[in-house]
Amino acid sequence: MTDLYLYHSASAPADEIAAHHDALWDSLAAGGWREAPGGFLWTRRDLKCRITEHDVHPQDAAAGRILPTSYRSLDVQIASVAYTPPPSVRQLPWNVLSTGIRFKDCPGTLTRVPDLSVLADLRPFQVEIGCGTSVEAGIPPLHRLHEIYRVTDRQGHEPREHRFTLSPTADTLLHEVLTGPEEKTAEFVEMFRACFLAEPTPAMWALKELKDAGHLVGPVITNNFDVLAARAGLDECFMRRYDQAVPDVEWVDGAKALLVVGLHADRRKVQARARERGMKIVYLDPEGFWHNGQFMPYPLEGPQDGDLVCRATAVEALPALVNLLDRQPC
């Protein structure tokens, strides 16, 4: 493993940090790590692990965050021996933290439509896609990354049943990495391997046909990192960036609608921008997913007053839209 880098920072009451510290030492011993002189650096084959404790974390001090006086912090950095992450990478988690926590939206009064035929009168339109199109290509949904990194407790089948893991003693990620780094690293790259192996779906090729026909304008505004739209020959405007709250979007003058495909909550500000431009928002989402042969409801969070929602999959509705518009003049 030549480019492994994992940074884990926990701030909690001193007794929880002490228990977290003891659990780390047990995991290091179980994983066969060797302690270097000084007691804060450990090595195992081609990996190094550095552990640092703080009464007041330097990042909290720099940001003016004041934690309770009983709190302490413990940082764990695991990396390949020959790899040193650049400062921008080391700082990225703290930059993300500074943007705050996403608050859940309250849906407005929406209108459900049976199909996307409403877009015949809303041409040209732009499109924003989320992980629904990726799931249809065989890529795991984003909450799979939450499972891999133990962000949630993974209790229950529905993602909304999962609760964030907030106590360091309840977080099993470091134990898994320290005791079985080779196995855990295979999990880390699972999502990216699936992206490399995936192929554009009929939904993606339908978007390409809509673009070529002039019904769809502008780049595909995408929250996905699988570049499936690009592989189908479409320009992409990539939104999943953490150095900007909402990256710039290339809006096209005259576009009458924004079609939002398989996207729940991540980039609602894109839709808000479209509303400000007077564009109609049309959602395409089955509002659920199949798990072990059972359909699990997963209602949309973002629709607001006047938005339209078509409860169907992209592979069903987008090719049907192509066929419909092919029979109608522009």
mmCIF file of C-alpha atoms in Angstrom, residues 4-323:
data_model
loop_
_atom_site.group_PDB
_atom_site.id
_atom_site.type_symbol
_atom_site.label_atom_id
_atom_site.label_comp_id
_atom_site.label_asym_id
_atom_site.label_seq_id
_atom_site.Cartn_x
_atom_site.Cartn_y
_atom_site.Cartn_z
ATOM 1 C CA LEU A 4 -2.740 5.035 2.066
ATOM 2 C CA TYR A 5 -3.711 7.997 4.243
ATOM 3 C CA LEU A 6 -6.333 8.016 6.989
ATOM 4 C CA TYR A 7 -6.803 10.817 9.481
ATOM 5 C CA HIS A 8 -9.096 10.366 12.480
ATOM 6 C CA SER A 9 -9.679 13.086 15.069
ATOM 7 C CA ALA A 10 -11.875 12.678 18.141
ATOM 8 C CA SER A 11 -12.822 15.247 20.775
ATOM 9 C CA ALA A 12 -14.760 14.015 23.791
ATOM 10 C CA PRO A 13 -14.838 14.088 27.593
ATOM 11 C CA ALA A 14 -11.477 13.137 29.074
ATOM 12 C CA ASP A 15 -12.689 9.755 30.349
ATOM 13 C CA GLU A 16 -13.934 8.798 26.867
ATOM 14 C CA ILE A 17 -10.633 9.856 25.313
ATOM 15 C CA ALA A 18 -8.769 7.764 27.906
ATOM 16 C CA ALA A 19 -10.901 4.735 27.022
ATOM 17 C CA HIS A 20 -10.357 5.479 23.322
ATOM 18 C CA HIS A 21 -6.591 5.642 23.953
ATOM 19 C CA ASP A 22 -6.589 2.264 25.720
ATOM 20 C CA ALA A 23 -8.626 0.665 22.935
ATOM 21 C CA LEU A 24 -6.132 1.978 20.373
ATOM 22 C CA TRP A 25 -3.227 0.426 22.255
ATOM 23 C CA ASP A 26 -5.071 -2.920 22.338
ATOM 24 C CA SER A 27 -5.710 -2.713 18.567
ATOM 25 C CA LEU A 28 -2.076 -1.843 17.854
ATOM 26 C CA ALA A 29 -0.948 -4.865 19.834
ATOM 27 C CA ALA A 30 -3.497 -7.144 18.153
ATOM 28 C CA GLY A 31 -2.417 -5.895 14.718
ATOM 29 C CA GLY A 32 1.282 -6.544 15.310
ATOM 30 C CA TRP A 33 2.404 -2.910 15.243
ATOM 31 C CA ARG A 34 5.834 -2.004 16.626
ATOM 32 C CA GLU A 35 6.319 1.042 18.802
ATOM 33 C CA ALA A 36 9.057 3.454 17.774
ATOM 34 C CA PRO A 37 11.071 5.359 20.402
ATOM 35 C CA GLY A 38 9.042 8.187 21.876
ATOM 36 C CA GLY A 39 5.762 6.311 22.226
ATOM 37 C CA PHE A 40 3.699 8.204 19.636
ATOM 38 C CA LEU A 41 4.735 6.478 16.386
ATOM 39 C CA TRP A 42 4.037 2.867 15.466
ATOM 40 C CA THR A 43 4.961 0.894 12.339
ATOM 41 C CA ARG A 44 3.658 -2.247 10.638
ATOM 42 C CA ARG A 45 5.254 -3.406 7.397
ATOM 43 C CA ASP A 46 4.786 -0.496 4.967
ATOM 44 C CA LEU A 47 2.512 1.527 7.255
ATOM 45 C CA LYS A 48 3.047 4.068 10.015
ATOM 46 C CA CYS A 49 0.625 5.234 12.697
ATOM 47 C CA ARG A 50 1.067 8.487 14.593
ATOM 48 C CA ILE A 51 -1.009 9.265 17.701
ATOM 49 C CA THR A 52 -1.214 12.756 19.186
ATOM 50 C CA GLU A 53 -3.204 13.970 22.195
ATOM 51 C CA HIS A 54 -4.241 17.569 22.840
ATOM 52 C CA ASP A 55 -5.714 19.417 25.788
ATOM 53 C CA VAL A 56 -6.872 22.014 23.252
ATOM 54 C CA HIS A 57 -6.727 20.955 19.614
ATOM 55 C CA PRO A 58 -4.720 23.442 17.491
ATOM 56 C CA GLN A 59 -7.476 23.481 14.868
ATOM 57 C CA ASP A 60 -10.074 24.382 17.488
ATOM 58 C CA ALA A 61 -7.841 27.131 18.816
ATOM 59 C CA ALA A 62 -7.258 28.535 15.317
ATOM 60 C CA ALA A 63 -10.993 28.493 14.512
ATOM 61 C CA GLY A 64 -12.043 29.923 17.874
ATOM 62 C CA ARG A 65 -14.038 26.799 18.773
ATOM 63 C CA ILE A 66 -14.361 26.475 22.534
ATOM 64 C CA LEU A 67 -15.087 22.985 23.850
ATOM 65 C CA PRO A 68 -16.037 22.182 27.451
ATOM 66 C CA THR A 69 -13.066 22.277 29.825
ATOM 67 C CA SER A 70 -13.408 18.545 30.488
ATOM 68 C CA TYR A 71 -12.789 17.684 26.811
ATOM 69 C CA ARG A 72 -9.595 16.383 25.273
ATOM 70 C CA SER A 73 -8.696 15.482 21.690
ATOM 71 C CA LEU A 74 -6.858 12.540 20.193
ATOM 72 C CA ASP A 75 -5.598 12.442 16.597
ATOM 73 C CA VAL A 76 -4.639 9.265 14.743
ATOM 74 C CA GLN A 77 -2.870 9.429 11.376
ATOM 75 C CA ILE A 78 -2.256 6.187 9.477
ATOM 76 C CA ALA A 79 -0.287 6.415 6.239
ATOM 77 C CA SER A 80 2.081 4.534 3.990
ATOM 78 C CA VAL A 81 5.661 4.868 5.227
ATOM 79 C CA ALA A 82 6.833 6.659 2.076
ATOM 80 C CA TYR A 83 3.749 8.868 1.704
ATOM 81 C CA THR A 84 3.378 12.356 3.170
ATOM 82 C CA PRO A 85 0.051 14.041 2.388
ATOM 83 C CA PRO A 86 0.318 17.640 1.170
ATOM 84 C CA PRO A 87 -0.893 20.398 3.509
ATOM 85 C CA SER A 88 -4.053 20.916 1.459
ATOM 86 C CA VAL A 89 -5.067 17.289 2.049
ATOM 87 C CA ARG A 90 -4.306 17.447 5.762
ATOM 88 C CA GLN A 91 -6.352 20.629 6.095
ATOM 89 C CA LEU A 92 -9.336 19.487 4.027
ATOM 90 C CA PRO A 93 -11.361 17.808 6.844
ATOM 91 C CA TRP A 94 -11.134 20.957 8.934
ATOM 92 C CA ASN A 95 -12.200 23.134 6.017
ATOM 93 C CA VAL A 96 -15.264 20.913 5.588
ATOM 94 C CA LEU A 97 -16.024 21.113 9.318
ATOM 95 C CA SER A 98 -15.942 24.905 9.166
ATOM 96 C CA THR A 99 -18.868 24.938 6.707
ATOM 97 C CA GLY A 100 -21.172 23.525 9.388
ATOM 98 C CA ILE A 101 -23.701 20.713 9.494
ATOM 99 C CA ARG A 102 -26.349 20.257 6.802
ATOM 100 C CA PHE A 103 -29.845 20.798 8.125
ATOM 101 C CA LYS A 104 -32.732 18.708 6.893
ATOM 102 C CA ASP A 105 -35.205 20.416 4.571
ATOM 103 C CA CYS A 106 -38.962 20.403 4.981
ATOM 104 C CA PRO A 107 -40.657 19.498 1.680
ATOM 105 C CA GLY A 108 -43.182 21.976 0.332
ATOM 106 C CA THR A 109 -46.431 21.355 -1.501
ATOM 107 C CA LEU A 110 -45.351 19.415 -4.571
ATOM 108 C CA THR A 111 -47.260 17.970 -7.509
ATOM 109 C CA ARG A 112 -46.798 14.385 -8.621
ATOM 110 C CA VAL A 113 -46.781 13.623 -12.335
ATOM 111 C CA PRO A 114 -47.018 10.165 -13.951
ATOM 112 C CA ASP A 115 -44.155 10.707 -16.402
ATOM 113 C CA LEU A 116 -41.827 13.365 -17.809
ATOM 114 C CA SER A 117 -44.140 14.502 -20.600
ATOM 115 C CA VAL A 118 -44.412 17.893 -18.825
ATOM 116 C CA LEU A 119 -40.906 18.609 -20.137
ATOM 117 C CA ALA A 120 -42.276 18.826 -23.675
ATOM 118 C CA ASP A 121 -43.491 22.314 -22.746
ATOM 119 C CA LEU A 122 -40.386 23.168 -20.709
ATOM 120 C CA ARG A 123 -37.740 22.947 -23.397
ATOM 121 C CA PRO A 124 -34.891 23.507 -23.362
ATOM 122 C CA PHE A 125 -34.069 22.205 -19.886
ATOM 123 C CA GLN A 126 -30.971 21.481 -17.851
ATOM 124 C CA VAL A 127 -30.273 18.399 -15.760
ATOM 125 C CA GLU A 128 -28.745 17.595 -12.381
ATOM 126 C CA ILE A 129 -28.019 13.972 -11.514
ATOM 127 C CA GLY A 130 -27.336 12.202 -8.233
ATOM 128 C CA CYS A 131 -26.414 8.708 -7.160
ATOM 129 C CA GLY A 132 -29.630 7.176 -8.508
ATOM 130 C CA THR A 133 -28.084 6.996 -11.978
ATOM 131 C CA SER A 134 -24.952 5.451 -10.487
ATOM 132 C CA VAL A 135 -26.894 2.812 -8.572
ATOM 133 C CA GLU A 136 -28.592 1.811 -11.817
ATOM 134 C CA ALA A 137 -25.097 1.209 -13.240
ATOM 135 C CA GLY A 138 -24.226 -1.167 -10.397
ATOM 136 C CA ILE A 139 -22.341 1.309 -8.206
ATOM 137 C CA PRO A 140 -23.203 1.109 -4.492
ATOM 138 C CA PRO A 141 -25.208 4.034 -3.082
ATOM 139 C CA LEU A 142 -23.349 6.697 -1.155
ATOM 140 C CA HIS A 143 -24.453 5.355 2.214
ATOM 141 C CA ARG A 144 -22.199 2.358 1.488
ATOM 142 C CA LEU A 145 -19.260 4.714 2.128
ATOM 143 C CA HIS A 146 -20.880 5.609 5.437
ATOM 144 C CA GLU A 147 -20.897 1.905 6.263
ATOM 145 C CA ILE A 148 -17.267 1.396 5.218
ATOM 146 C CA TYR A 149 -16.016 4.354 7.236
ATOM 147 C CA ARG A 150 -18.356 3.520 10.149
ATOM 148 C CA VAL A 151 -19.952 6.955 9.994
ATOM 149 C CA THR A 152 -23.230 5.440 11.161
ATOM 150 C CA ASP A 153 -24.188 2.623 13.476
ATOM 151 C CA ARG A 154 -25.697 0.608 10.608
ATOM 152 C CA GLN A 155 -28.717 -0.422 12.661
ATOM 153 C CA GLY A 156 -31.772 -1.231 10.529
ATOM 154 C CA HIS A 157 -32.145 -1.497 6.776
ATOM 155 C CA GLU A 158 -33.209 2.023 5.853
ATOM 156 C CA PRO A 159 -30.480 4.696 5.630
ATOM 157 C CA ARG A 160 -32.646 7.040 7.666
ATOM 158 C CA GLU A 161 -32.651 4.533 10.531
ATOM 159 C CA HIS A 162 -28.876 4.802 10.772
ATOM 160 C CA ARG A 163 -27.542 7.049 13.505
ATOM 161 C CA PHE A 164 -24.225 8.882 13.363
ATOM 162 C CA THR A 165 -21.423 7.375 15.441
ATOM 163 C CA LEU A 166 -20.466 10.188 17.794
ATOM 164 C CA SER A 167 -18.547 8.461 20.587
ATOM 165 C CA PRO A 168 -14.912 7.425 19.898
ATOM 166 C CA THR A 169 -15.374 4.274 21.953
ATOM 167 C CA ALA A 170 -18.281 3.216 19.704
ATOM 168 C CA ASP A 171 -16.328 3.866 16.485
ATOM 169 C CA THR A 172 -14.836 0.630 15.147
ATOM 170 C CA LEU A 173 -13.026 2.117 12.129
ATOM 171 C CA LEU A 174 -9.566 2.455 13.685
ATOM 172 C CA HIS A 175 -9.753 -1.009 15.239
ATOM 173 C CA GLU A 176 -10.545 -2.512 11.826
ATOM 174 C CA VAL A 177 -7.704 -0.630 10.121
ATOM 175 C CA LEU A 178 -5.139 -1.394 12.809
ATOM 176 C CA THR A 179 -5.950 -5.095 13.109
ATOM 177 C CA GLY A 180 -6.524 -5.828 9.409
ATOM 178 C CA PRO A 181 -5.265 -2.987 7.200
ATOM 179 C CA GLU A 182 -5.075 -5.073 4.029
ATOM 180 C CA GLU A 183 -8.681 -6.223 4.347
ATOM 181 C CA LYS A 184 -9.966 -2.795 5.303
ATOM 182 C CA THR A 185 -8.112 -1.089 2.454
ATOM 183 C CA ALA A 186 -9.914 -3.404 0.034
ATOM 184 C CA GLU A 187 -13.166 -1.979 1.429
ATOM 185 C CA PHE A 188 -11.887 1.582 1.062
ATOM 186 C CA VAL A 189 -11.437 1.151 -2.698
ATOM 187 C CA GLU A 190 -14.643 -0.837 -3.242
ATOM 188 C CA MET A 191 -16.665 2.160 -4.420
ATOM 189 C CA PHE A 192 -13.950 3.407 -6.768
ATOM 190 C CA ARG A 193 -13.427 -0.063 -8.254
ATOM 191 C CA ALA A 194 -17.141 -0.209 -9.015
ATOM 192 C CA CYS A 195 -16.935 3.205 -10.711
ATOM 193 C CA PHE A 196 -14.104 2.034 -12.966
ATOM 194 C CA LEU A 197 -15.999 -1.117 -13.960
ATOM 195 C CA ALA A 198 -19.401 0.544 -14.523
ATOM 196 C CA GLU A 199 -20.684 1.402 -17.980
ATOM 197 C CA PRO A 200 -23.153 4.128 -19.018
ATOM 198 C CA THR A 201 -26.745 2.967 -18.660
ATOM 199 C CA PRO A 202 -29.658 3.469 -21.071
ATOM 200 C CA ALA A 203 -30.533 6.505 -18.923
ATOM 201 C CA MET A 204 -27.152 8.063 -19.709
ATOM 202 C CA TRP A 205 -27.463 7.365 -23.410
ATOM 203 C CA ALA A 206 -30.947 8.888 -23.285
ATOM 204 C CA LEU A 207 -29.481 12.078 -21.823
ATOM 205 C CA LYS A 208 -26.982 12.093 -24.693
ATOM 206 C CA GLU A 209 -29.836 11.803 -27.219
ATOM 207 C CA LEU A 210 -31.715 14.623 -25.496
ATOM 208 C CA LYS A 211 -28.571 16.751 -25.645
ATOM 209 C CA ASP A 212 -27.938 16.000 -29.317
ATOM 210 C CA ALA A 213 -31.547 16.873 -30.145
ATOM 211 C CA GLY A 214 -31.246 20.233 -28.394
ATOM 212 C CA HIS A 215 -33.834 19.472 -25.686
ATOM 213 C CA LEU A 216 -31.148 19.307 -22.983
ATOM 214 C CA VAL A 217 -28.744 22.236 -22.753
ATOM 215 C CA GLY A 218 -25.656 23.000 -20.707
ATOM 216 C CA PRO A 219 -23.431 20.466 -18.975
ATOM 217 C CA VAL A 220 -24.758 17.620 -16.853
ATOM 218 C CA ILE A 221 -24.650 19.015 -13.305
ATOM 219 C CA THR A 222 -23.432 15.964 -11.436
ATOM 220 C CA ASN A 223 -22.909 15.033 -7.815
ATOM 221 C CA ASN A 224 -21.298 11.724 -8.831
ATOM 222 C CA PHE A 225 -17.612 10.881 -9.185
ATOM 223 C CA ASP A 226 -18.077 7.952 -11.606
ATOM 224 C CA VAL A 227 -17.797 10.141 -14.777
ATOM 225 C CA LEU A 228 -20.496 8.009 -16.421
ATOM 226 C CA ALA A 229 -22.008 11.081 -18.068
ATOM 227 C CA ALA A 230 -18.627 12.010 -19.535
ATOM 228 C CA ARG A 231 -18.171 8.464 -20.808
ATOM 229 C CA ALA A 232 -21.517 8.827 -22.582
ATOM 230 C CA GLY A 233 -20.110 11.881 -24.360
ATOM 231 C CA LEU A 234 -21.630 14.603 -22.166
ATOM 232 C CA ASP A 235 -19.924 17.573 -20.554
ATOM 233 C CA GLU A 236 -19.997 17.460 -16.759
ATOM 234 C CA CYS A 237 -20.200 20.188 -14.124
ATOM 235 C CA PHE A 238 -18.880 18.396 -11.037
ATOM 236 C CA MET A 239 -20.506 19.499 -7.784
ATOM 237 C CA ARG A 240 -19.099 17.154 -5.127
ATOM 238 C CA ARG A 241 -16.335 19.506 -4.075
ATOM 239 C CA TYR A 242 -15.625 20.447 -0.492
ATOM 240 C CA ASP A 243 -13.551 23.559 -1.076
ATOM 241 C CA GLN A 244 -16.712 25.455 -2.076
ATOM 242 C CA ALA A 245 -20.158 25.418 -0.474
ATOM 243 C CA VAL A 246 -21.774 25.400 -3.922
ATOM 244 C CA PRO A 247 -19.466 25.356 -6.944
ATOM 245 C CA ASP A 248 -20.300 27.524 -9.924
ATOM 246 C CA VAL A 249 -22.941 26.194 -12.282
ATOM 247 C CA GLU A 250 -23.044 26.993 -16.000
ATOM 248 C CA TRP A 251 -26.616 28.201 -16.379
ATOM 249 C CA VAL A 252 -27.961 28.560 -19.907
ATOM 250 C CA ASP A 253 -30.056 31.612 -20.723
ATOM 251 C CA GLY A 254 -33.471 30.532 -21.872
ATOM 252 C CA ALA A 255 -33.484 27.182 -20.052
ATOM 253 C CA LYS A 256 -36.993 26.726 -18.669
ATOM 254 C CA ALA A 257 -36.544 23.825 -16.242
ATOM 255 C CA LEU A 258 -34.084 21.841 -14.171
ATOM 256 C CA LEU A 259 -34.597 18.083 -14.279
ATOM 257 C CA VAL A 260 -33.220 16.570 -11.046
ATOM 258 C CA VAL A 261 -32.535 12.849 -11.468
ATOM 259 C CA GLY A 262 -31.978 10.515 -8.519
ATOM 260 C CA LEU A 263 -30.763 13.164 -6.097
ATOM 261 C CA HIS A 264 -31.968 13.545 -2.537
ATOM 262 C CA ALA A 265 -30.377 16.249 -0.419
ATOM 263 C CA ASP A 266 -26.729 16.863 -1.194
ATOM 264 C CA ARG A 267 -26.825 19.911 -3.440
ATOM 265 C CA ARG A 268 -30.207 21.502 -2.818
ATOM 266 C CA LYS A 269 -28.679 24.935 -3.325
ATOM 267 C CA VAL A 270 -28.328 24.161 -7.032
ATOM 268 C CA GLN A 271 -32.092 23.736 -7.197
ATOM 269 C CA ALA A 272 -32.568 26.923 -5.164
ATOM 270 C CA ARG A 273 -30.449 28.796 -7.693
ATOM 271 C CA ALA A 274 -32.571 27.421 -10.521
ATOM 272 C CA ARG A 275 -35.768 28.550 -8.787
ATOM 273 C CA GLU A 276 -34.307 32.036 -8.426
ATOM 274 C CA ARG A 277 -33.817 32.046 -12.201
ATOM 275 C CA GLY A 278 -37.499 31.216 -12.695
ATOM 276 C CA MET A 279 -36.833 27.640 -13.813
ATOM 277 C CA LYS A 280 -39.349 24.881 -13.081
ATOM 278 C CA ILE A 281 -37.933 22.054 -10.940
ATOM 279 C CA VAL A 282 -38.870 18.532 -12.031
ATOM 280 C CA TYR A 283 -37.681 15.586 -9.929
ATOM 281 C CA LEU A 284 -37.258 12.062 -11.278
ATOM 282 C CA ASP A 285 -36.815 9.618 -8.422
ATOM 283 C CA PRO A 286 -38.460 6.311 -7.391
ATOM 284 C CA GLU A 287 -38.344 7.589 -3.776
ATOM 285 C CA GLY A 288 -37.105 4.271 -2.518
ATOM 286 C CA PHE A 289 -34.816 1.358 -3.243
ATOM 287 C CA TRP A 290 -34.855 -2.422 -3.223
ATOM 288 C CA HIS A 291 -33.161 -4.237 -0.347
ATOM 289 C CA ASN A 292 -33.241 -8.044 -0.065
ATOM 290 C CA GLY A 293 -36.289 -8.191 -2.323
ATOM 291 C CA GLN A 294 -38.187 -5.519 -0.409
ATOM 292 C CA PHE A 295 -38.845 -1.961 -1.568
ATOM 293 C CA MET A 296 -37.703 0.495 1.098
ATOM 294 C CA PRO A 297 -39.348 3.953 0.926
ATOM 295 C CA TYR A 298 -36.905 6.877 0.814
ATOM 296 C CA PRO A 299 -38.940 10.072 0.248
ATOM 297 C CA LEU A 300 -37.348 13.091 -1.361
ATOM 298 C CA GLU A 301 -36.344 15.879 0.970
ATOM 299 C CA GLY A 302 -35.795 18.812 -1.369
ATOM 300 C CA PRO A 303 -39.027 19.482 -3.352
ATOM 301 C CA GLN A 304 -40.644 22.819 -2.570
ATOM 302 C CA ASP A 305 -43.944 24.499 -3.419
ATOM 303 C CA GLY A 306 -44.771 24.110 -7.087
ATOM 304 C CA ASP A 307 -42.095 21.499 -7.860
ATOM 305 C CA LEU A 308 -43.035 18.421 -9.871
ATOM 306 C CA VAL A 309 -42.097 14.856 -8.891
ATOM 307 C CA CYS A 310 -42.164 11.813 -11.172
ATOM 308 C CA ARG A 311 -41.788 8.650 -9.133
ATOM 309 C CA ALA A 312 -39.919 6.427 -11.597
ATOM 310 C CA THR A 313 -36.395 5.237 -12.307
ATOM 311 C CA ALA A 314 -34.083 6.963 -14.750
ATOM 312 C CA VAL A 315 -33.727 3.871 -16.936
ATOM 313 C CA GLU A 316 -37.515 3.797 -17.306
ATOM 314 C CA ALA A 317 -38.408 7.441 -17.671
ATOM 315 C CA LEU A 318 -35.541 8.980 -19.675
ATOM 316 C CA PRO A 319 -35.684 6.648 -22.710
ATOM 317 C CA ALA A 320 -39.478 7.116 -22.673
ATOM 318 C CA LEU A 321 -38.933 10.884 -22.727
ATOM 319 C CA VAL A 322 -36.654 10.527 -25.755
ATOM 320 C CA ASN A 323 -39.320 8.550 -27.605
#
